[in-house]
mmCIF file of C-alpha atoms and ligand atoms in Angstrom:
data_model
loop_
_atom_site.group_PDB
_atom_site.id
_atom_site.type_symbol
_atom_site.label_atom_id
_atom_site.label_comp_id
_atom_site.label_asym_id
_atom_site.label_seq_id
_atom_site.Cartn_x
_atom_site.Cartn_y
_atom_site.Cartn_z
ATOM 1 C CA UNK A 1 33.396 -8.581 -21.083
ATOM 2 C CA UNK A 2 31.375 -9.528 -18.040
ATOM 3 C CA UNK A 3 27.836 -8.179 -17.758
ATOM 4 C CA UNK A 4 27.097 -5.176 -15.530
ATOM 5 C CA UNK A 5 24.575 -6.485 -13.008
ATOM 6 C CA UNK A 6 23.977 -3.265 -11.070
ATOM 7 C CA UNK A 7 20.144 -3.155 -11.060
ATOM 8 C CA UNK A 8 19.974 0.634 -11.270
ATOM 9 C CA UNK A 9 22.341 0.712 -14.252
ATOM 10 C CA UNK A 10 20.081 -1.888 -15.848
ATOM 11 C CA UNK A 11 16.928 0.135 -15.089
ATOM 12 C CA UNK A 12 18.537 3.236 -16.625
ATOM 13 C CA UNK A 13 19.680 1.253 -19.689
ATOM 14 C CA UNK A 14 16.136 -0.025 -20.228
ATOM 15 C CA UNK A 15 14.769 3.521 -19.968
ATOM 16 C CA UNK A 16 17.442 4.801 -22.393
ATOM 17 C CA UNK A 17 16.425 2.192 -24.958
ATOM 18 C CA UNK A 18 12.751 3.092 -24.650
ATOM 19 C CA UNK A 19 13.332 6.840 -24.793
ATOM 20 C CA UNK A 20 15.345 6.393 -28.000
ATOM 21 C CA UNK A 21 12.337 4.672 -29.624
ATOM 22 C CA UNK A 22 9.996 7.347 -28.232
ATOM 23 C CA UNK A 23 12.342 10.174 -29.266
ATOM 24 C CA UNK A 24 11.645 11.665 -25.878
ATOM 25 C CA UNK A 25 12.766 15.222 -25.216
ATOM 26 C CA UNK A 26 16.306 14.939 -23.706
ATOM 27 C CA UNK A 27 15.367 17.143 -20.731
ATOM 28 C CA UNK A 28 12.482 14.814 -19.888
ATOM 29 C CA UNK A 29 14.780 11.813 -20.340
ATOM 30 C CA UNK A 30 17.323 13.302 -17.922
ATOM 31 C CA UNK A 31 14.571 13.948 -15.350
ATOM 32 C CA UNK A 32 13.113 10.421 -15.586
ATOM 33 C CA UNK A 33 16.574 8.814 -15.310
ATOM 34 C CA UNK A 34 17.011 9.756 -11.623
ATOM 35 C CA UNK A 35 14.931 9.339 -8.459
ATOM 36 C CA UNK A 36 13.188 12.525 -7.350
ATOM 37 C CA UNK A 37 13.947 11.972 -3.650
ATOM 38 C CA UNK A 38 15.671 9.458 -1.442
ATOM 39 C CA UNK A 39 16.159 8.964 2.266
ATOM 40 C CA UNK A 40 19.091 7.107 3.852
ATOM 41 C CA UNK A 41 18.968 6.549 7.583
ATOM 42 C CA UNK A 42 20.150 4.548 10.577
ATOM 43 C CA UNK A 43 17.771 2.400 12.586
ATOM 44 C CA UNK A 44 19.200 1.642 16.046
ATOM 45 C CA UNK A 45 17.550 -1.498 17.440
ATOM 46 C CA UNK A 46 17.779 -2.802 21.015
ATOM 47 C CA UNK A 47 18.664 -6.459 20.561
ATOM 48 C CA UNK A 48 17.466 -9.197 22.934
ATOM 49 C CA UNK A 49 20.941 -9.560 24.471
ATOM 50 C CA UNK A 50 20.948 -5.889 25.532
ATOM 51 C CA UNK A 51 23.277 -4.385 22.943
ATOM 52 C CA UNK A 52 22.158 -1.935 20.268
ATOM 53 C CA UNK A 53 22.612 -2.854 16.635
ATOM 54 C CA UNK A 54 22.432 -0.163 13.976
ATOM 55 C CA UNK A 55 20.789 -1.114 10.676
ATOM 56 C CA UNK A 56 20.870 0.970 7.493
ATOM 57 C CA UNK A 57 17.568 1.751 5.792
ATOM 58 C CA UNK A 58 16.497 3.444 2.562
ATOM 59 C CA UNK A 59 13.330 4.829 1.055
ATOM 60 C CA UNK A 60 13.364 6.055 -2.541
ATOM 61 C CA UNK A 61 10.498 8.128 -3.969
ATOM 62 C CA UNK A 62 11.380 7.727 -7.612
ATOM 63 C CA UNK A 63 8.569 9.694 -9.202
ATOM 64 C CA UNK A 64 5.252 11.021 -7.903
ATOM 65 C CA UNK A 65 3.943 12.903 -10.934
ATOM 66 C CA UNK A 66 0.949 10.547 -11.373
ATOM 67 C CA UNK A 67 0.146 10.201 -7.668
ATOM 68 C CA UNK A 68 1.753 9.400 -4.318
ATOM 69 C CA UNK A 69 4.878 7.231 -4.463
ATOM 70 C CA UNK A 70 3.983 3.535 -4.041
ATOM 71 C CA UNK A 71 6.049 0.436 -3.445
ATOM 72 C CA UNK A 72 7.167 -2.209 -1.029
ATOM 73 C CA UNK A 73 9.869 -2.497 1.625
ATOM 74 C CA UNK A 74 12.457 -5.294 1.387
ATOM 75 C CA UNK A 75 14.440 -6.728 4.266
ATOM 76 C CA UNK A 76 17.502 -8.284 2.664
ATOM 77 C CA UNK A 77 21.130 -8.940 3.695
ATOM 78 C CA UNK A 78 22.381 -7.812 0.254
ATOM 79 C CA UNK A 79 20.193 -4.715 -0.011
ATOM 80 C CA UNK A 80 21.883 -1.743 -1.689
ATOM 81 C CA UNK A 81 20.713 1.765 -2.492
ATOM 82 C CA UNK A 82 21.045 0.987 -6.209
ATOM 83 C CA UNK A 83 18.761 -2.034 -5.891
ATOM 84 C CA UNK A 84 16.177 0.122 -4.117
ATOM 85 C CA UNK A 85 16.524 2.840 -6.784
ATOM 86 C CA UNK A 86 15.969 0.302 -9.557
ATOM 87 C CA UNK A 87 12.980 -1.237 -7.803
ATOM 88 C CA UNK A 88 11.523 2.251 -7.223
ATOM 89 C CA UNK A 89 11.951 3.076 -10.919
ATOM 90 C CA UNK A 90 10.225 -0.192 -11.878
ATOM 91 C CA UNK A 91 7.347 0.687 -9.499
ATOM 92 C CA UNK A 92 6.941 3.982 -11.381
ATOM 93 C CA UNK A 93 6.584 2.133 -14.697
ATOM 94 C CA UNK A 94 4.423 -0.556 -13.042
ATOM 95 C CA UNK A 95 1.727 1.789 -11.696
ATOM 96 C CA UNK A 96 1.762 3.612 -15.049
ATOM 97 C CA UNK A 97 1.411 0.483 -17.195
ATOM 98 C CA UNK A 98 -1.718 -0.638 -15.293
ATOM 99 C CA UNK A 99 -2.831 3.002 -15.199
ATOM 100 C CA UNK A 100 -3.571 3.373 -11.488
ATOM 101 C CA UNK A 101 -3.151 6.919 -10.126
ATOM 102 C CA UNK A 102 0.081 6.314 -8.232
ATOM 103 C CA UNK A 103 3.792 7.008 -8.605
ATOM 104 C CA UNK A 104 6.691 4.732 -7.765
ATOM 105 C CA UNK A 105 8.825 4.187 -4.672
ATOM 106 C CA UNK A 106 10.629 1.449 -2.784
ATOM 107 C CA UNK A 107 12.285 0.873 0.559
ATOM 108 C CA UNK A 108 14.852 -1.480 1.970
ATOM 109 C CA UNK A 109 16.796 -2.420 5.062
ATOM 110 C CA UNK A 110 20.137 -4.231 5.065
ATOM 111 C CA UNK A 111 19.380 -7.107 7.435
ATOM 112 C CA UNK A 112 18.797 -10.818 7.544
ATOM 113 C CA UNK A 113 15.364 -11.320 9.104
ATOM 114 C CA UNK A 114 16.207 -15.008 9.704
ATOM 115 C CA UNK A 115 18.719 -13.873 12.325
ATOM 116 C CA UNK A 116 16.201 -11.715 14.204
ATOM 117 C CA UNK A 117 13.860 -12.776 17.005
ATOM 118 C CA UNK A 118 10.188 -11.732 16.659
ATOM 119 C CA UNK A 119 10.791 -8.904 19.159
ATOM 120 C CA UNK A 120 13.859 -7.644 17.267
ATOM 121 C CA UNK A 121 11.939 -7.797 13.992
ATOM 122 C CA UNK A 122 9.113 -5.750 15.507
ATOM 123 C CA UNK A 123 11.525 -3.116 16.859
ATOM 124 C CA UNK A 124 13.296 -2.916 13.478
ATOM 125 C CA UNK A 125 9.961 -2.518 11.650
ATOM 126 C CA UNK A 126 8.792 0.212 14.032
ATOM 127 C CA UNK A 127 12.202 1.899 13.787
ATOM 128 C CA UNK A 128 11.934 1.907 9.985
ATOM 129 C CA UNK A 129 8.544 3.625 10.156
ATOM 130 C CA UNK A 130 9.805 6.163 12.729
ATOM 131 C CA UNK A 131 12.565 7.115 10.302
ATOM 132 C CA UNK A 132 10.211 7.752 7.367
ATOM 133 C CA UNK A 133 6.934 8.688 9.117
ATOM 134 C CA UNK A 134 7.033 12.370 8.190
ATOM 135 C CA UNK A 135 7.673 11.588 4.520
ATOM 136 C CA UNK A 136 4.917 8.987 4.000
ATOM 137 C CA UNK A 137 1.112 9.126 4.070
ATOM 138 C CA UNK A 138 -1.917 8.458 1.924
ATOM 139 C CA UNK A 139 -1.155 11.492 -0.246
ATOM 140 C CA UNK A 140 2.658 11.266 -0.192
ATOM 141 C CA UNK A 141 4.082 7.770 -0.269
ATOM 142 C CA UNK A 142 2.455 4.431 0.602
ATOM 143 C CA UNK A 143 4.685 1.431 1.463
ATOM 144 C CA UNK A 144 3.730 -2.261 1.185
ATOM 145 C CA UNK A 145 5.274 -5.722 1.614
ATOM 146 C CA UNK A 146 8.043 -7.085 -0.597
ATOM 147 C CA UNK A 147 10.830 -9.668 -0.190
ATOM 148 C CA UNK A 148 10.960 -10.844 3.478
ATOM 149 C CA UNK A 149 8.238 -8.491 4.726
ATOM 150 C CA UNK A 150 4.626 -9.493 5.398
ATOM 151 C CA UNK A 151 1.223 -8.375 6.755
ATOM 152 C CA UNK A 152 2.399 -8.559 10.396
ATOM 153 C CA UNK A 153 5.291 -6.198 9.616
ATOM 154 C CA UNK A 154 2.828 -3.853 7.850
ATOM 155 C CA UNK A 155 0.642 -3.966 10.992
ATOM 156 C CA UNK A 156 3.559 -2.908 13.253
ATOM 157 C CA UNK A 157 4.477 -0.121 10.838
ATOM 158 C CA UNK A 158 0.866 1.075 10.660
ATOM 159 C CA UNK A 159 0.612 1.134 14.434
ATOM 160 C CA UNK A 160 3.865 3.066 14.752
ATOM 161 C CA UNK A 161 2.707 5.632 12.181
ATOM 162 C CA UNK A 162 -0.696 6.085 13.822
ATOM 163 C CA UNK A 163 0.926 6.376 17.255
ATOM 164 C CA UNK A 164 3.199 9.149 15.965
ATOM 165 C CA UNK A 165 0.497 11.076 14.072
ATOM 166 C CA UNK A 166 -2.295 10.495 16.594
ATOM 167 C CA UNK A 167 -4.963 9.553 14.094
ATOM 168 C CA UNK A 168 -6.158 6.476 12.224
ATOM 169 C CA UNK A 169 -4.956 6.401 8.611
ATOM 170 C CA UNK A 170 -5.012 2.778 7.405
ATOM 171 C CA UNK A 171 -4.252 3.820 3.807
ATOM 172 C CA UNK A 172 -0.719 4.866 4.793
ATOM 173 C CA UNK A 173 0.434 1.309 4.134
ATOM 174 C CA UNK A 174 -0.986 -1.622 2.144
ATOM 175 C CA UNK A 175 -0.733 -5.380 2.412
ATOM 176 C CA UNK A 176 -2.123 -5.105 5.958
ATOM 177 C CA UNK A 177 -3.921 -7.939 7.741
ATOM 178 C CA UNK A 178 -7.666 -7.938 6.973
ATOM 179 C CA UNK A 179 -8.448 -7.034 10.595
ATOM 180 C CA UNK A 180 -6.612 -3.723 10.228
ATOM 181 C CA UNK A 181 -8.094 -2.665 6.901
ATOM 182 C CA UNK A 182 -6.297 -4.985 4.500
ATOM 183 C CA UNK A 183 -7.989 -5.947 1.251
ATOM 184 C CA UNK A 184 -9.506 -9.291 0.377
ATOM 185 C CA UNK A 185 -7.328 -10.898 -2.287
ATOM 186 C CA UNK A 186 -4.140 -8.903 -1.501
ATOM 187 C CA UNK A 187 -2.161 -12.011 -0.445
ATOM 188 C CA UNK A 188 -2.455 -13.832 -3.770
ATOM 189 C CA UNK A 189 -2.765 -10.604 -5.818
ATOM 190 C CA UNK A 190 0.687 -10.549 -7.456
ATOM 191 C CA UNK A 191 0.409 -14.182 -8.527
ATOM 192 C CA UNK A 192 -3.252 -13.730 -9.547
ATOM 193 C CA UNK A 193 -2.407 -10.760 -11.765
ATOM 194 C CA UNK A 194 0.392 -12.806 -13.341
ATOM 195 C CA UNK A 195 -2.016 -15.681 -13.995
ATOM 196 C CA UNK A 196 -4.303 -13.293 -15.932
ATOM 197 C CA UNK A 197 -1.386 -12.138 -18.104
ATOM 198 C CA UNK A 198 -0.274 -15.757 -18.691
ATOM 199 C CA UNK A 199 -3.828 -16.614 -19.809
ATOM 200 C CA UNK A 200 -3.803 -13.640 -22.212
ATOM 201 C CA UNK A 201 -0.312 -14.471 -23.541
ATOM 202 C CA UNK A 202 -1.335 -18.091 -24.178
ATOM 203 C CA UNK A 203 -4.389 -16.879 -26.129
ATOM 204 C CA UNK A 204 -2.173 -14.476 -28.065
ATOM 205 C CA UNK A 205 0.310 -17.244 -28.967
ATOM 206 C CA UNK A 206 -2.335 -19.949 -29.503
ATOM 207 C CA UNK A 207 -1.076 -22.170 -26.653
ATOM 208 C CA UNK A 208 -3.488 -24.459 -24.791
ATOM 209 C CA UNK A 209 -2.594 -24.217 -21.100
ATOM 210 C CA UNK A 210 -4.629 -27.229 -19.962
ATOM 211 C CA UNK A 211 -1.965 -29.737 -18.862
ATOM 212 C CA UNK A 212 0.843 -27.439 -20.079
ATOM 213 C CA UNK A 213 4.036 -27.631 -18.016
ATOM 214 C CA UNK A 214 5.500 -24.881 -15.912
ATOM 215 C CA UNK A 215 8.587 -24.295 -13.738
ATOM 216 C CA UNK A 216 8.593 -21.643 -11.018
ATOM 217 C CA UNK A 217 11.741 -20.209 -9.445
ATOM 218 C CA UNK A 218 10.948 -19.018 -5.917
ATOM 219 C CA UNK A 219 8.418 -20.251 -3.375
ATOM 220 C CA UNK A 220 7.801 -17.130 -1.298
ATOM 221 C CA UNK A 221 4.476 -15.290 -1.322
ATOM 222 C CA UNK A 222 4.475 -14.908 -5.096
ATOM 223 C CA UNK A 223 5.951 -18.256 -6.180
ATOM 224 C CA UNK A 224 3.797 -20.327 -3.827
ATOM 225 C CA UNK A 225 0.531 -18.640 -4.850
ATOM 226 C CA UNK A 226 1.618 -18.913 -8.500
ATOM 227 C CA UNK A 227 2.059 -22.678 -8.037
ATOM 228 C CA UNK A 228 -1.412 -22.975 -6.539
ATOM 229 C CA UNK A 229 -3.194 -20.711 -9.027
ATOM 230 C CA UNK A 230 -1.457 -21.993 -12.183
ATOM 231 C CA UNK A 231 -2.753 -25.440 -11.238
ATOM 232 C CA UNK A 232 -6.215 -24.471 -9.976
ATOM 233 C CA UNK A 233 -7.158 -21.685 -12.398
ATOM 234 C CA UNK A 234 -5.215 -22.489 -15.568
ATOM 235 C CA UNK A 235 -5.101 -26.302 -15.238
ATOM 236 C CA UNK A 236 -1.334 -26.281 -15.721
ATOM 237 C CA UNK A 237 1.123 -28.853 -14.407
ATOM 238 C CA UNK A 238 3.778 -27.185 -12.247
ATOM 239 C CA UNK A 239 6.645 -29.673 -12.522
ATOM 240 C CA UNK A 240 9.387 -27.775 -10.657
ATOM 241 C CA UNK A 241 9.742 -25.118 -7.970
ATOM 242 C CA UNK A 242 12.659 -23.874 -5.902
ATOM 243 C CA UNK A 243 13.623 -21.675 -2.987
ATOM 244 C CA UNK A 244 16.978 -20.108 -2.110
ATOM 245 C CA UNK A 245 18.316 -23.496 -0.903
ATOM 246 C CA UNK A 246 17.469 -25.519 -4.027
ATOM 247 C CA UNK A 247 14.691 -26.937 -6.158
ATOM 248 C CA UNK A 248 12.471 -29.996 -6.598
ATOM 249 C CA UNK A 249 10.966 -31.679 -9.626
ATOM 250 C CA UNK A 250 8.252 -34.197 -10.463
ATOM 251 C CA UNK A 251 7.453 -34.562 -14.173
ATOM 252 C CA UNK A 252 3.837 -35.535 -13.313
ATOM 253 C CA UNK A 253 3.240 -32.263 -11.491
ATOM 254 C CA UNK A 254 3.858 -31.126 -7.911
ATOM 255 C CA UNK A 255 1.223 -31.174 -5.208
ATOM 256 C CA UNK A 256 1.002 -27.594 -3.896
ATOM 257 C CA UNK A 257 -0.293 -28.671 -0.463
ATOM 258 C CA UNK A 258 2.490 -31.217 -0.008
ATOM 259 C CA UNK A 259 5.207 -28.691 -0.917
ATOM 260 C CA UNK A 260 3.732 -26.021 1.385
ATOM 261 C CA UNK A 261 3.425 -28.417 4.306
ATOM 262 C CA UNK A 262 6.976 -29.660 3.847
ATOM 263 C CA UNK A 263 8.237 -26.064 3.681
ATOM 264 C CA UNK A 264 6.359 -25.165 6.853
ATOM 265 C CA UNK A 265 7.879 -28.120 8.677
ATOM 266 C CA UNK A 266 11.471 -27.893 7.478
ATOM 267 C CA UNK A 267 11.994 -24.364 6.107
ATOM 268 C CA UNK A 268 12.879 -25.741 2.655
ATOM 269 C CA UNK A 269 11.051 -27.174 -0.370
ATOM 270 C CA UNK A 270 13.790 -29.767 -0.899
ATOM 271 C CA UNK A 271 12.862 -33.178 0.475
ATOM 272 C CA UNK A 272 9.122 -32.902 -0.297
ATOM 273 C CA UNK A 273 7.854 -36.507 -0.679
ATOM 274 C CA UNK A 274 7.583 -37.763 -4.287
ATOM 275 C CA UNK A 275 10.036 -35.201 -5.672
ATOM 276 C CA UNK A 276 13.624 -35.284 -6.890
ATOM 277 C CA UNK A 277 16.102 -32.551 -5.970
ATOM 278 C CA UNK A 278 17.008 -30.035 -8.676
ATOM 279 C CA UNK A 279 19.649 -27.284 -8.743
ATOM 280 C CA UNK A 280 18.252 -23.742 -8.975
ATOM 281 C CA UNK A 281 20.176 -23.017 -12.179
ATOM 282 C CA UNK A 282 18.824 -26.207 -13.799
ATOM 283 C CA UNK A 283 15.247 -25.163 -13.073
ATOM 284 C CA UNK A 284 15.604 -22.166 -15.371
ATOM 285 C CA UNK A 285 16.730 -24.276 -18.327
ATOM 286 C CA UNK A 286 14.087 -27.043 -18.021
ATOM 287 C CA UNK A 287 12.016 -27.781 -21.094
ATOM 288 C CA UNK A 288 8.622 -26.376 -20.072
ATOM 289 C CA UNK A 289 5.786 -24.485 -21.738
ATOM 290 C CA UNK A 290 5.936 -21.558 -19.298
ATOM 291 C CA UNK A 291 8.884 -20.445 -17.183
ATOM 292 C CA UNK A 292 8.121 -18.230 -14.190
ATOM 293 C CA UNK A 293 10.988 -16.525 -12.358
ATOM 294 C CA UNK A 294 9.380 -15.486 -9.060
ATOM 295 C CA UNK A 295 12.423 -14.867 -6.849
ATOM 296 C CA UNK A 296 14.870 -11.979 -7.210
ATOM 297 C CA UNK A 297 16.726 -9.941 -9.820
ATOM 298 C CA UNK A 298 19.453 -11.022 -12.306
ATOM 299 C CA UNK A 299 18.547 -14.705 -12.722
ATOM 300 C CA UNK A 300 18.319 -14.925 -16.535
ATOM 301 C CA UNK A 301 21.585 -13.483 -17.814
ATOM 302 C CA UNK A 302 23.950 -13.644 -20.801
ATOM 303 C CA UNK A 303 25.339 -16.879 -19.361
ATOM 304 C CA UNK A 304 22.098 -18.920 -19.404
ATOM 305 C CA UNK A 305 19.673 -17.149 -21.801
ATOM 306 C CA UNK A 306 20.805 -19.295 -24.739
ATOM 307 C CA UNK A 307 19.940 -22.462 -22.774
ATOM 308 C CA UNK A 308 16.372 -21.491 -21.826
ATOM 309 C CA UNK A 309 13.844 -23.889 -23.367
ATOM 310 C CA UNK A 310 10.360 -22.505 -22.874
ATOM 311 C CA UNK A 311 7.560 -21.168 -25.046
ATOM 312 C CA UNK A 312 7.358 -17.976 -23.006
ATOM 313 C CA UNK A 313 8.589 -16.407 -19.780
ATOM 314 C CA UNK A 314 6.283 -14.757 -17.232
ATOM 315 C CA UNK A 315 8.349 -12.541 -14.927
ATOM 316 C CA UNK A 316 6.687 -12.497 -11.527
ATOM 317 C CA UNK A 317 9.952 -11.358 -9.899
ATOM 318 C CA UNK A 318 11.261 -7.810 -10.235
ATOM 319 C CA UNK A 319 14.226 -7.540 -12.614
ATOM 320 C CA UNK A 320 14.922 -11.266 -13.210
ATOM 321 C CA UNK A 321 16.270 -10.764 -16.758
ATOM 322 C CA UNK A 322 19.275 -8.660 -17.761
ATOM 323 C CA UNK A 323 19.358 -6.519 -20.950
ATOM 324 C CA UNK A 324 21.900 -8.872 -22.568
ATOM 325 C CA UNK A 325 19.604 -11.833 -21.847
ATOM 326 C CA UNK A 326 16.640 -9.873 -23.242
ATOM 327 C CA UNK A 327 18.444 -9.498 -26.581
ATOM 328 C CA UNK A 328 19.303 -13.205 -26.695
ATOM 329 C CA UNK A 329 15.702 -14.214 -25.887
ATOM 330 C CA UNK A 330 14.310 -11.799 -28.502
ATOM 331 C CA UNK A 331 16.641 -13.179 -31.176
ATOM 332 C CA UNK A 332 15.645 -16.720 -30.196
ATOM 333 C CA UNK A 333 11.946 -15.843 -30.479
ATOM 334 C CA UNK A 334 11.119 -16.504 -26.800
ATOM 335 C CA UNK A 335 8.515 -13.927 -25.733
ATOM 336 C CA UNK A 336 8.583 -12.413 -22.250
ATOM 337 C CA UNK A 337 5.767 -10.948 -20.171
ATOM 338 C CA UNK A 338 7.963 -8.251 -18.605
ATOM 339 C CA UNK A 339 8.140 -7.898 -14.841
ATOM 340 C CA UNK A 340 6.453 -4.572 -14.286
ATOM 341 C CA UNK A 341 3.476 -5.778 -16.322
ATOM 342 C CA UNK A 342 3.383 -9.417 -15.171
ATOM 343 C CA UNK A 343 3.742 -8.673 -11.448
ATOM 344 C CA UNK A 344 1.593 -5.520 -11.316
ATOM 345 C CA UNK A 345 -1.270 -7.397 -9.635
ATOM 346 C CA UNK A 346 0.152 -6.737 -6.164
ATOM 347 C CA UNK A 347 0.230 -2.985 -6.485
ATOM 348 C CA UNK A 348 -3.091 -2.966 -8.302
ATOM 349 C CA UNK A 349 -4.816 -4.623 -5.334
ATOM 350 C CA UNK A 350 -2.807 -2.308 -3.051
ATOM 351 C CA UNK A 351 -4.478 0.541 -4.913
ATOM 352 C CA UNK A 352 -7.870 -1.131 -4.317
ATOM 353 C CA UNK A 353 -6.883 -1.399 -0.630
ATOM 354 C CA UNK A 354 -6.174 2.354 -0.505
ATOM 355 C CA UNK A 355 -9.529 3.102 -2.162
ATOM 356 C CA UNK A 356 -11.391 0.874 0.324
ATOM 357 C CA UNK A 357 -9.521 2.478 3.247
ATOM 358 C CA UNK A 358 -10.451 5.942 1.989
ATOM 359 C CA UNK A 359 -14.163 5.309 1.852
ATOM 360 C CA UNK A 360 -14.213 2.784 4.683
ATOM 361 C CA UNK A 361 -16.190 0.230 2.744
ATOM 362 C CA UNK A 362 -14.825 -3.159 1.822
ATOM 363 C CA UNK A 363 -15.282 -5.293 -1.294
ATOM 364 C CA UNK A 364 -15.693 -9.051 -1.678
ATOM 365 C CA UNK A 365 -12.764 -11.049 -3.063
ATOM 366 C CA UNK A 366 -14.562 -11.898 -6.319
ATOM 367 C CA UNK A 367 -15.096 -8.199 -7.020
ATOM 368 C CA UNK A 368 -11.383 -7.543 -6.389
ATOM 369 C CA UNK A 369 -10.401 -10.315 -8.783
ATOM 370 C CA UNK A 370 -12.815 -9.142 -11.495
ATOM 371 C CA UNK A 371 -11.428 -5.615 -11.326
ATOM 372 C CA UNK A 372 -7.866 -6.923 -11.214
ATOM 373 C CA UNK A 373 -8.524 -9.068 -14.294
ATOM 374 C CA UNK A 374 -9.927 -6.082 -16.188
ATOM 375 C CA UNK A 375 -6.899 -3.854 -15.440
ATOM 376 C CA UNK A 376 -4.289 -6.579 -16.036
ATOM 377 C CA UNK A 377 -5.869 -7.723 -19.311
ATOM 378 C CA UNK A 378 -6.128 -4.152 -20.584
ATOM 379 C CA UNK A 379 -2.484 -3.472 -19.654
ATOM 380 C CA UNK A 380 -1.369 -6.704 -21.332
ATOM 381 C CA UNK A 381 -3.064 -5.775 -24.608
ATOM 382 C CA UNK A 382 -1.810 -2.160 -24.484
ATOM 383 C CA UNK A 383 1.728 -3.548 -24.239
ATOM 384 C CA UNK A 384 1.367 -6.252 -26.901
ATOM 385 C CA UNK A 385 -0.102 -3.745 -29.372
ATOM 386 C CA UNK A 386 2.620 -1.202 -28.666
ATOM 387 C CA UNK A 387 5.368 -3.833 -29.062
ATOM 388 C CA UNK A 388 3.801 -5.025 -32.325
ATOM 389 C CA UNK A 389 3.346 -1.498 -33.716
ATOM 390 C CA UNK A 390 6.896 -0.404 -32.929
ATOM 391 C CA UNK A 391 8.492 -3.805 -33.677
ATOM 392 C CA UNK A 392 10.229 -3.998 -30.304
ATOM 393 C CA UNK A 393 10.270 -6.661 -27.593
ATOM 394 C CA UNK A 394 7.508 -6.678 -24.981
ATOM 395 C CA UNK A 395 9.706 -5.061 -22.326
ATOM 396 C CA UNK A 396 10.418 -2.064 -24.550
ATOM 397 C CA UNK A 397 6.708 -2.071 -25.461
ATOM 398 C CA UNK A 398 5.794 -1.879 -21.765
ATOM 399 C CA UNK A 399 8.280 0.960 -21.253
ATOM 400 C CA UNK A 400 6.769 2.874 -24.183
ATOM 401 C CA UNK A 401 3.263 2.653 -22.677
ATOM 402 C CA UNK A 402 4.439 3.532 -19.157
ATOM 403 C CA UNK A 403 7.002 6.234 -19.928
ATOM 404 C CA UNK A 404 4.512 8.045 -22.189
ATOM 405 C CA UNK A 405 2.044 8.227 -19.302
ATOM 406 C CA UNK A 406 4.577 9.380 -16.715
ATOM 407 C CA UNK A 407 6.160 11.910 -19.097
ATOM 408 C CA UNK A 408 2.738 13.357 -19.914
ATOM 409 C CA UNK A 409 1.982 13.859 -16.189
ATOM 410 C CA UNK A 410 5.393 15.500 -15.687
ATOM 411 C CA UNK A 411 4.801 17.764 -18.702
ATOM 412 C CA UNK A 412 1.277 18.746 -17.600
ATOM 413 C CA UNK A 413 2.609 19.692 -14.165
ATOM 414 C CA UNK A 414 5.102 21.951 -15.904
ATOM 415 C CA UNK A 415 8.124 20.254 -14.290
ATOM 416 C CA UNK A 416 9.901 19.706 -17.608
HETATM 417 N N1 LIG B 1 6.140 -5.148 -3.595
HETATM 418 C C1 LIG B 1 5.154 -5.300 -4.621
HETATM 419 C C2 LIG B 1 5.736 -4.962 -5.988
HETATM 420 O O1 LIG B 1 6.924 -5.009 -6.210
HETATM 421 C C3 LIG B 1 3.885 -4.551 -4.309
HETATM 422 C C4 LIG B 1 4.050 -3.086 -4.082
HETATM 423 C C5 LIG B 1 2.808 -2.404 -3.534
HETATM 424 O O2 LIG B 1 1.793 -3.050 -3.352
HETATM 425 O O3 LIG B 1 2.910 -1.209 -3.301
HETATM 426 O O4 LIG B 1 5.020 -4.710 -6.917
#
């Protein structure tokens, strides 16, 4: 039987497994299985050639029991409402596992930003914010960047929101440029948070990371900063990276600057001097100490999980591993730092950004990183202890920590 790769089905399956271990009240389980609210809308955009193209957009507020919904906006040609629902559910568990006072949400637009001119991209971004402006805000729902969106897009969305509402409210959106109230350290934050969990996992397993090898799938914001920080902070040797077009390898370690410069020049990592080409699927099965999927969902599946050769996996992407692959990895004794723990650094610094926006006073980058380290390390150990106590894999352990917190907030509010 072929595997069901619908991300929302997967997110629900993961929750079902965790609620069985927790023996959660069935009414609570039913409530947590579905998004609380979702918006589907059209975004008509005047294209450069004069015609109007209509894009479809979504915003899902999965759960806001612990605080305003929080989560990024993706621009992706294969976006679906079920992907956005799954990502919004994972945001709910993510903010809960690091214990920041936020809920979970996500947004998406079906589009290929590579096909849009800068003007079209700006009009699409502003159109997205116009569609959701009355449903977002510092106390309701706070968007952020995700796949194919960036600080400039956040700036356009912020400006559109403030133009509509007539007041300044920088905390309505995070991942902004520094000049508009962004936070120091937000750019590298997702990768930085992942680096802290990798350091803790290596300590836990007794692995020396100095000179240890690593392969990273994806070279967007997260994958590229992970390459830089794994080398600079952990002293690791990143031997392979990839983007959507293909990968590169050098057994002696890649030079982050060289890869970035080549990517800037050509739009691809392939062809970087002193590297050999490598197929994306071969990157995942390389023999390395740490494997980091940092691209998109459904990459480690029933068809390749038995070929993975790594000491542990650090999931910087959202949803890279399917439930069937999880079972194979668990049986093979390959530990995973699950996505909504490993990649929680981004939303954690987004929370710091909201705090700084609220009291209009800004912190230095080293203070951000110290506070990020404290929250990520605490979350890591909460999860590892839970998984150990209940004899479950780390993903189920992370769900147990997170679902308990969300369910308690829902119960205290008297919703269920
Ligand atoms: N898009 C990031 C994530 O998936 C960050 C979300 C945020 O900062 O709100 O965690």
